[in-house]
Amino acid sequence: MSQRIRLGLNIDHIATVRNARGGHSPDPVRGARLAIAAGVNGITAHLREDRRHVRDGDISALADLCNELNTPLNFEMAVTEEMLSLAETLRPHAACLVPERRQERTTEGGLDVAGRVDDIGAAVARLSKAGVRSSLFIATDPAQVSAAEAIKAPVVEFHTGALCDAFREGDMAVYEKELKALRLAADMAHKAGIEVHAGHGIDYDTVTAIAQIPQVKELNIGHFLIGEAIFTGLETSIHKMRLLMDAARGLPSR
């Protein structure tokens, strides 16, 4: 039987809604607690340099919650001294190293590991020493997979934004090209002994093809599920995604 794929929920955009008005509501920590009760396998949060989503207090509270409920916290972070020091203090289950530009609306591409082998390799080693499992958020580019292998990254998360955008825009030629690239990159990483995750832009219409890739062990989904929760509730949006992921693996619903 196929292995059940893990679902991580990125709760950043609960904080985005809160920050638009100010104050304390809606609370991303409450959202994380509800999501864990609904069956997600982990919580992801990105503390950006400009704190546009979650803030320092959120990350600390999320770390405490995840420790309390024995749930992995995936701390998305830029490769900076500030974030590395914070990760060493918090010691989350995992740290996903991502590119970050102040002017971008969201993470628009993968981390250039091949062009930054020395500093990213040093970050991975430093996090490992602190007991934090590193994940590299990269494009489906063989050069980036090779670089991840060279610096002994335990996990890569492939950026699925272009794939999902092409599907929504009806550009099936680009979609098929991106899906093929994801399959090849996932196989390459798996053969190199690297655990494979995927995320960015995934919704109900695009999750099946991605979840069917056998090397993929985890999907991290945020914006879509938080948006869908406005209409259906967080528990319902999570359960529907979970059902689609299980069906993609040929597993019975539960």
mmCIF file of C-alpha atoms in Angstrom:
data_model
loop_
_atom_site.group_PDB
_atom_site.id
_atom_site.type_symbol
_atom_site.label_atom_id
_atom_site.label_comp_id
_atom_site.label_asym_id
_atom_site.label_seq_id
_atom_site.Cartn_x
_atom_site.Cartn_y
_atom_site.Cartn_z
ATOM 1 C CA MET A 1 0.000 0.000 0.000
ATOM 2 C CA SER A 2 1.188 3.533 -0.717
ATOM 3 C CA GLN A 3 2.553 5.599 2.127
ATOM 4 C CA ARG A 4 0.270 8.318 3.479
ATOM 5 C CA ILE A 5 1.605 11.742 2.566
ATOM 6 C CA ARG A 6 1.922 14.323 5.346
ATOM 7 C CA LEU A 7 0.067 17.640 5.292
ATOM 8 C CA GLY A 8 1.629 20.746 6.777
ATOM 9 C CA LEU A 9 -0.503 23.873 7.159
ATOM 10 C CA ASN A 10 1.115 27.281 6.699
ATOM 11 C CA ILE A 11 -0.772 29.644 9.007
ATOM 12 C CA ASP A 12 0.883 32.891 7.836
ATOM 13 C CA HIS A 13 -2.237 34.369 6.317
ATOM 14 C CA ILE A 14 -4.264 34.165 9.503
ATOM 15 C CA ALA A 15 -1.708 36.686 10.731
ATOM 16 C CA THR A 16 -2.040 38.655 7.481
ATOM 17 C CA VAL A 17 -5.749 39.194 8.171
ATOM 18 C CA ARG A 18 -5.004 40.219 11.758
ATOM 19 C CA ASN A 19 -2.299 42.644 10.681
ATOM 20 C CA ALA A 20 -4.583 44.343 8.158
ATOM 21 C CA ARG A 21 -6.690 45.669 11.033
ATOM 22 C CA GLY A 22 -4.273 45.487 13.943
ATOM 23 C CA GLY A 23 -5.028 44.041 17.334
ATOM 24 C CA HIS A 24 -5.063 40.381 18.252
ATOM 25 C CA SER A 25 -7.731 38.753 16.078
ATOM 26 C CA PRO A 26 -7.701 36.406 14.261
ATOM 27 C CA ASP A 27 -5.034 34.642 16.284
ATOM 28 C CA PRO A 28 -2.668 32.397 14.261
ATOM 29 C CA VAL A 29 -1.947 30.304 17.343
ATOM 30 C CA ARG A 30 -5.644 29.535 17.738
ATOM 31 C CA GLY A 31 -5.697 28.622 14.045
ATOM 32 C CA ALA A 32 -2.758 26.277 14.531
ATOM 33 C CA ARG A 33 -4.475 24.580 17.476
ATOM 34 C CA LEU A 34 -7.654 24.049 15.435
ATOM 35 C CA ALA A 35 -5.632 22.742 12.475
ATOM 36 C CA ILE A 36 -3.790 20.228 14.644
ATOM 37 C CA ALA A 37 -7.106 19.043 16.078
ATOM 38 C CA ALA A 38 -8.357 18.684 12.476
ATOM 39 C CA GLY A 39 -5.483 16.335 11.675
ATOM 40 C CA VAL A 40 -2.660 18.274 10.031
ATOM 41 C CA ASN A 41 0.751 16.708 10.514
ATOM 42 C CA GLY A 42 2.647 19.928 11.076
ATOM 43 C CA ILE A 43 2.478 23.712 11.272
ATOM 44 C CA THR A 44 4.505 25.978 8.994
ATOM 45 C CA ALA A 45 5.106 29.686 9.605
ATOM 46 C CA HIS A 46 7.396 32.176 7.851
ATOM 47 C CA LEU A 47 8.863 34.950 9.969
ATOM 48 C CA ARG A 48 9.813 37.451 7.287
ATOM 49 C CA GLU A 49 12.325 40.251 7.738
ATOM 50 C CA ASP A 50 9.506 42.837 7.526
ATOM 51 C CA ARG A 51 7.161 40.791 9.797
ATOM 52 C CA ARG A 52 4.320 41.198 7.327
ATOM 53 C CA HIS A 53 2.793 37.865 8.379
ATOM 54 C CA VAL A 54 3.634 36.234 11.698
ATOM 55 C CA ARG A 55 5.645 38.151 14.262
ATOM 56 C CA ASP A 56 8.251 37.172 16.834
ATOM 57 C CA GLY A 57 5.660 36.610 19.541
ATOM 58 C CA ASP A 58 3.649 34.382 17.198
ATOM 59 C CA ILE A 59 6.642 32.186 16.468
ATOM 60 C CA SER A 60 7.445 31.757 20.148
ATOM 61 C CA ALA A 61 3.824 30.915 20.950
ATOM 62 C CA LEU A 62 3.612 28.500 18.007
ATOM 63 C CA ALA A 63 6.779 26.759 19.171
ATOM 64 C CA ASP A 64 5.267 26.352 22.640
ATOM 65 C CA LEU A 65 1.988 25.052 21.191
ATOM 66 C CA CYS A 66 3.706 22.544 18.908
ATOM 67 C CA ASN A 67 5.838 21.297 21.797
ATOM 68 C CA GLU A 68 2.705 20.957 23.940
ATOM 69 C CA LEU A 69 0.827 18.999 21.269
ATOM 70 C CA ASN A 70 3.858 17.047 20.003
ATOM 71 C CA THR A 71 3.418 18.480 16.507
ATOM 72 C CA PRO A 72 6.319 19.464 14.230
ATOM 73 C CA LEU A 73 6.876 23.193 13.662
ATOM 74 C CA ASN A 74 8.386 24.037 10.289
ATOM 75 C CA PHE A 75 10.018 27.465 10.635
ATOM 76 C CA GLU A 76 10.380 29.131 7.223
ATOM 77 C CA MET A 77 13.282 31.558 7.285
ATOM 78 C CA ALA A 78 15.739 33.505 5.202
ATOM 79 C CA VAL A 79 19.419 32.639 5.491
ATOM 80 C CA THR A 80 20.356 35.541 7.762
ATOM 81 C CA GLU A 81 22.160 35.797 11.080
ATOM 82 C CA GLU A 82 18.996 37.053 12.761
ATOM 83 C CA MET A 83 16.948 34.048 11.659
ATOM 84 C CA LEU A 84 19.679 31.505 12.293
ATOM 85 C CA SER A 85 20.094 32.795 15.838
ATOM 86 C CA LEU A 86 16.347 32.630 16.403
ATOM 87 C CA ALA A 87 16.191 29.064 15.082
ATOM 88 C CA GLU A 88 18.995 28.070 17.435
ATOM 89 C CA THR A 89 16.999 29.519 20.334
ATOM 90 C CA LEU A 90 13.585 28.087 19.373
ATOM 91 C CA ARG A 91 14.847 24.754 18.072
ATOM 92 C CA PRO A 92 11.825 23.966 15.901
ATOM 93 C CA HIS A 93 11.477 20.515 14.372
ATOM 94 C CA ALA A 94 12.540 21.907 10.992
ATOM 95 C CA ALA A 95 13.745 25.083 9.349
ATOM 96 C CA CYS A 96 12.874 25.615 5.696
ATOM 97 C CA LEU A 97 15.413 27.968 4.132
ATOM 98 C CA VAL A 98 13.746 30.226 1.581
ATOM 99 C CA PRO A 99 14.723 33.190 -0.596
ATOM 100 C CA GLU A 100 13.308 36.484 0.548
ATOM 101 C CA ARG A 101 12.972 39.846 -1.164
ATOM 102 C CA ARG A 102 11.337 42.797 0.578
ATOM 103 C CA GLN A 103 9.255 43.821 -2.443
ATOM 104 C CA GLU A 104 7.750 40.412 -3.265
ATOM 105 C CA ARG A 105 4.153 39.595 -2.336
ATOM 106 C CA THR A 106 5.036 35.967 -1.653
ATOM 107 C CA THR A 107 8.039 33.692 -2.167
ATOM 108 C CA GLU A 108 8.404 33.925 -5.927
ATOM 109 C CA GLY A 109 11.081 31.351 -6.649
ATOM 110 C CA GLY A 110 13.438 28.796 -5.218
ATOM 111 C CA LEU A 111 16.574 29.306 -3.185
ATOM 112 C CA ASP A 112 19.749 29.491 -5.299
ATOM 113 C CA VAL A 113 21.662 26.795 -3.479
ATOM 114 C CA ALA A 114 23.998 26.200 -6.421
ATOM 115 C CA GLY A 115 25.088 29.843 -6.345
ATOM 116 C CA ARG A 116 25.419 29.992 -2.556
ATOM 117 C CA VAL A 117 26.916 26.653 -1.608
ATOM 118 C CA ASP A 118 29.221 28.040 1.056
ATOM 119 C CA ASP A 119 26.824 30.158 3.104
ATOM 120 C CA ILE A 120 23.816 27.852 2.730
ATOM 121 C CA GLY A 121 25.990 24.844 3.519
ATOM 122 C CA ALA A 122 27.230 26.615 6.643
ATOM 123 C CA ALA A 123 23.624 27.393 7.639
ATOM 124 C CA VAL A 124 22.570 23.751 7.212
ATOM 125 C CA ALA A 125 25.515 22.595 9.338
ATOM 126 C CA ARG A 126 24.777 25.197 12.004
ATOM 127 C CA LEU A 127 21.120 24.228 12.211
ATOM 128 C CA SER A 128 22.011 20.546 12.358
ATOM 129 C CA LYS A 129 24.309 21.237 15.304
ATOM 130 C CA ALA A 130 21.351 22.890 17.057
ATOM 131 C CA GLY A 131 19.188 19.827 16.421
ATOM 132 C CA VAL A 132 17.103 21.487 13.698
ATOM 133 C CA ARG A 133 16.380 19.628 10.471
ATOM 134 C CA SER A 134 16.999 21.820 7.428
ATOM 135 C CA SER A 135 14.816 21.914 4.329
ATOM 136 C CA LEU A 136 15.791 23.834 1.196
ATOM 137 C CA PHE A 137 12.987 25.461 -0.797
ATOM 138 C CA ILE A 138 14.206 25.045 -4.377
ATOM 139 C CA ALA A 139 13.097 24.979 -7.988
ATOM 140 C CA THR A 140 12.847 21.692 -9.872
ATOM 141 C CA ASP A 141 16.323 22.251 -11.317
ATOM 142 C CA PRO A 142 18.842 19.377 -11.338
ATOM 143 C CA ALA A 143 21.658 21.815 -10.509
ATOM 144 C CA GLN A 144 19.848 22.846 -7.331
ATOM 145 C CA VAL A 145 19.219 19.228 -6.341
ATOM 146 C CA SER A 146 22.907 18.434 -6.876
ATOM 147 C CA ALA A 147 23.889 21.411 -4.733
ATOM 148 C CA ALA A 148 21.487 20.294 -1.995
ATOM 149 C CA GLU A 149 23.119 16.871 -2.067
ATOM 150 C CA ALA A 150 26.588 18.413 -1.936
ATOM 151 C CA ILE A 151 25.849 20.318 1.272
ATOM 152 C CA LYS A 152 24.098 17.292 2.814
ATOM 153 C CA ALA A 153 20.666 18.872 3.126
ATOM 154 C CA PRO A 154 18.303 16.276 4.617
ATOM 155 C CA VAL A 155 15.181 17.681 2.898
ATOM 156 C CA VAL A 156 14.233 19.699 -0.169
ATOM 157 C CA GLU A 157 10.850 21.296 -0.771
ATOM 158 C CA PHE A 158 10.101 21.875 -4.430
ATOM 159 C CA HIS A 159 8.435 25.142 -5.414
ATOM 160 C CA THR A 160 5.201 24.215 -7.215
ATOM 161 C CA GLY A 161 4.016 27.749 -7.969
ATOM 162 C CA ALA A 162 4.684 27.720 -11.718
ATOM 163 C CA LEU A 163 3.009 24.330 -12.077
ATOM 164 C CA CYS A 164 -0.122 25.419 -10.210
ATOM 165 C CA ASP A 165 -0.302 28.790 -11.985
ATOM 166 C CA ALA A 166 -0.104 27.097 -15.389
ATOM 167 C CA PHE A 167 -2.977 24.765 -14.487
ATOM 168 C CA ARG A 168 -5.194 27.632 -13.319
ATOM 169 C CA GLU A 169 -4.407 29.627 -16.463
ATOM 170 C CA GLY A 170 -5.247 26.662 -18.690
ATOM 171 C CA ASP A 171 -1.734 26.484 -20.164
ATOM 172 C CA MET A 172 -1.532 22.717 -20.227
ATOM 173 C CA ALA A 173 1.710 22.613 -22.202
ATOM 174 C CA VAL A 174 3.527 24.504 -19.444
ATOM 175 C CA TYR A 175 1.673 22.531 -16.794
ATOM 176 C CA GLU A 176 2.793 19.185 -18.243
ATOM 177 C CA LYS A 177 6.352 20.493 -18.595
ATOM 178 C CA GLU A 178 6.408 21.630 -14.952
ATOM 179 C CA LEU A 179 4.862 18.382 -13.738
ATOM 180 C CA LYS A 180 7.466 16.340 -15.625
ATOM 181 C CA ALA A 181 10.239 18.500 -14.128
ATOM 182 C CA LEU A 182 8.823 17.944 -10.645
ATOM 183 C CA ARG A 183 8.678 14.185 -11.154
ATOM 184 C CA LEU A 184 12.263 14.053 -12.407
ATOM 185 C CA ALA A 185 13.571 16.312 -9.637
ATOM 186 C CA ALA A 186 11.731 14.330 -6.975
ATOM 187 C CA ASP A 187 13.240 11.094 -8.272
ATOM 188 C CA MET A 188 16.713 12.629 -8.417
ATOM 189 C CA ALA A 189 16.496 13.942 -4.857
ATOM 190 C CA HIS A 190 15.108 10.654 -3.531
ATOM 191 C CA LYS A 191 17.945 8.691 -5.146
ATOM 192 C CA ALA A 192 20.410 11.075 -3.485
ATOM 193 C CA GLY A 193 18.933 10.211 -0.084
ATOM 194 C CA ILE A 194 17.097 13.533 0.314
ATOM 195 C CA GLU A 195 13.519 13.597 1.624
ATOM 196 C CA VAL A 196 11.148 15.270 -0.829
ATOM 197 C CA HIS A 197 8.472 17.834 0.056
ATOM 198 C CA ALA A 198 6.481 20.173 -2.188
ATOM 199 C CA GLY A 199 4.541 23.379 -1.734
ATOM 200 C CA HIS A 200 3.320 26.734 -3.044
ATOM 201 C CA GLY A 201 0.105 27.457 -4.876
ATOM 202 C CA ILE A 202 -1.433 24.015 -4.307
ATOM 203 C CA ASP A 203 -5.229 23.844 -4.225
ATOM 204 C CA TYR A 204 -7.964 21.212 -4.599
ATOM 205 C CA ASP A 205 -7.514 21.134 -8.385
ATOM 206 C CA THR A 206 -3.738 20.712 -8.409
ATOM 207 C CA VAL A 207 -3.047 18.548 -5.363
ATOM 208 C CA THR A 208 -3.840 15.160 -6.911
ATOM 209 C CA ALA A 209 -1.110 15.106 -9.548
ATOM 210 C CA ILE A 210 1.488 16.304 -7.053
ATOM 211 C CA ALA A 211 0.421 13.878 -4.317
ATOM 212 C CA GLN A 212 0.608 10.991 -6.807
ATOM 213 C CA ILE A 213 4.382 11.424 -7.112
ATOM 214 C CA PRO A 214 5.600 8.557 -4.908
ATOM 215 C CA GLN A 215 8.793 10.254 -3.696
ATOM 216 C CA VAL A 216 6.883 13.206 -2.199
ATOM 217 C CA LYS A 217 6.527 12.701 1.559
ATOM 218 C CA GLU A 218 4.957 16.012 2.585
ATOM 219 C CA LEU A 219 2.934 18.880 1.157
ATOM 220 C CA ASN A 220 2.948 22.309 2.771
ATOM 221 C CA ILE A 221 -0.173 24.284 1.891
ATOM 222 C CA GLY A 222 -1.246 27.602 3.330
ATOM 223 C CA HIS A 223 -2.847 30.446 1.430
ATOM 224 C CA PHE A 224 -5.471 28.329 -0.318
ATOM 225 C CA LEU A 225 -6.595 26.475 2.809
ATOM 226 C CA ILE A 226 -6.788 29.649 4.898
ATOM 227 C CA GLY A 227 -8.760 31.363 2.126
ATOM 228 C CA GLU A 228 -11.097 28.397 1.716
ATOM 229 C CA ALA A 229 -11.657 28.366 5.466
ATOM 230 C CA ILE A 230 -13.400 31.755 5.187
ATOM 231 C CA PHE A 231 -16.191 29.993 3.307
ATOM 232 C CA THR A 232 -16.224 26.478 4.736
ATOM 233 C CA GLY A 233 -14.294 26.588 8.017
ATOM 234 C CA LEU A 234 -10.732 25.488 8.691
ATOM 235 C CA GLU A 235 -11.580 21.928 9.703
ATOM 236 C CA THR A 236 -13.615 21.344 6.536
ATOM 237 C CA SER A 237 -10.967 22.793 4.237
ATOM 238 C CA ILE A 238 -8.282 20.616 5.836
ATOM 239 C CA HIS A 239 -10.415 17.471 5.716
ATOM 240 C CA LYS A 240 -11.197 17.945 2.031
ATOM 241 C CA MET A 241 -7.505 18.399 1.184
ATOM 242 C CA ARG A 242 -6.650 15.355 3.258
ATOM 243 C CA LEU A 243 -9.234 13.256 1.394
ATOM 244 C CA LEU A 244 -7.800 14.327 -1.975
ATOM 245 C CA MET A 245 -4.256 13.544 -0.867
ATOM 246 C CA ASP A 246 -5.258 10.101 0.387
ATOM 247 C CA ALA A 247 -7.230 9.353 -2.777
ATOM 248 C CA ALA A 248 -4.175 10.309 -4.852
ATOM 249 C CA ARG A 249 -2.224 7.621 -2.999
ATOM 250 C CA GLY A 250 -5.001 5.064 -3.355
ATOM 251 C CA LEU A 251 -5.619 5.051 0.396
ATOM 252 C CA PRO A 252 -8.999 4.686 2.095
ATOM 253 C CA SER A 253 -10.426 7.858 3.593
ATOM 254 C CA ARG A 254 -10.313 8.209 7.368
#
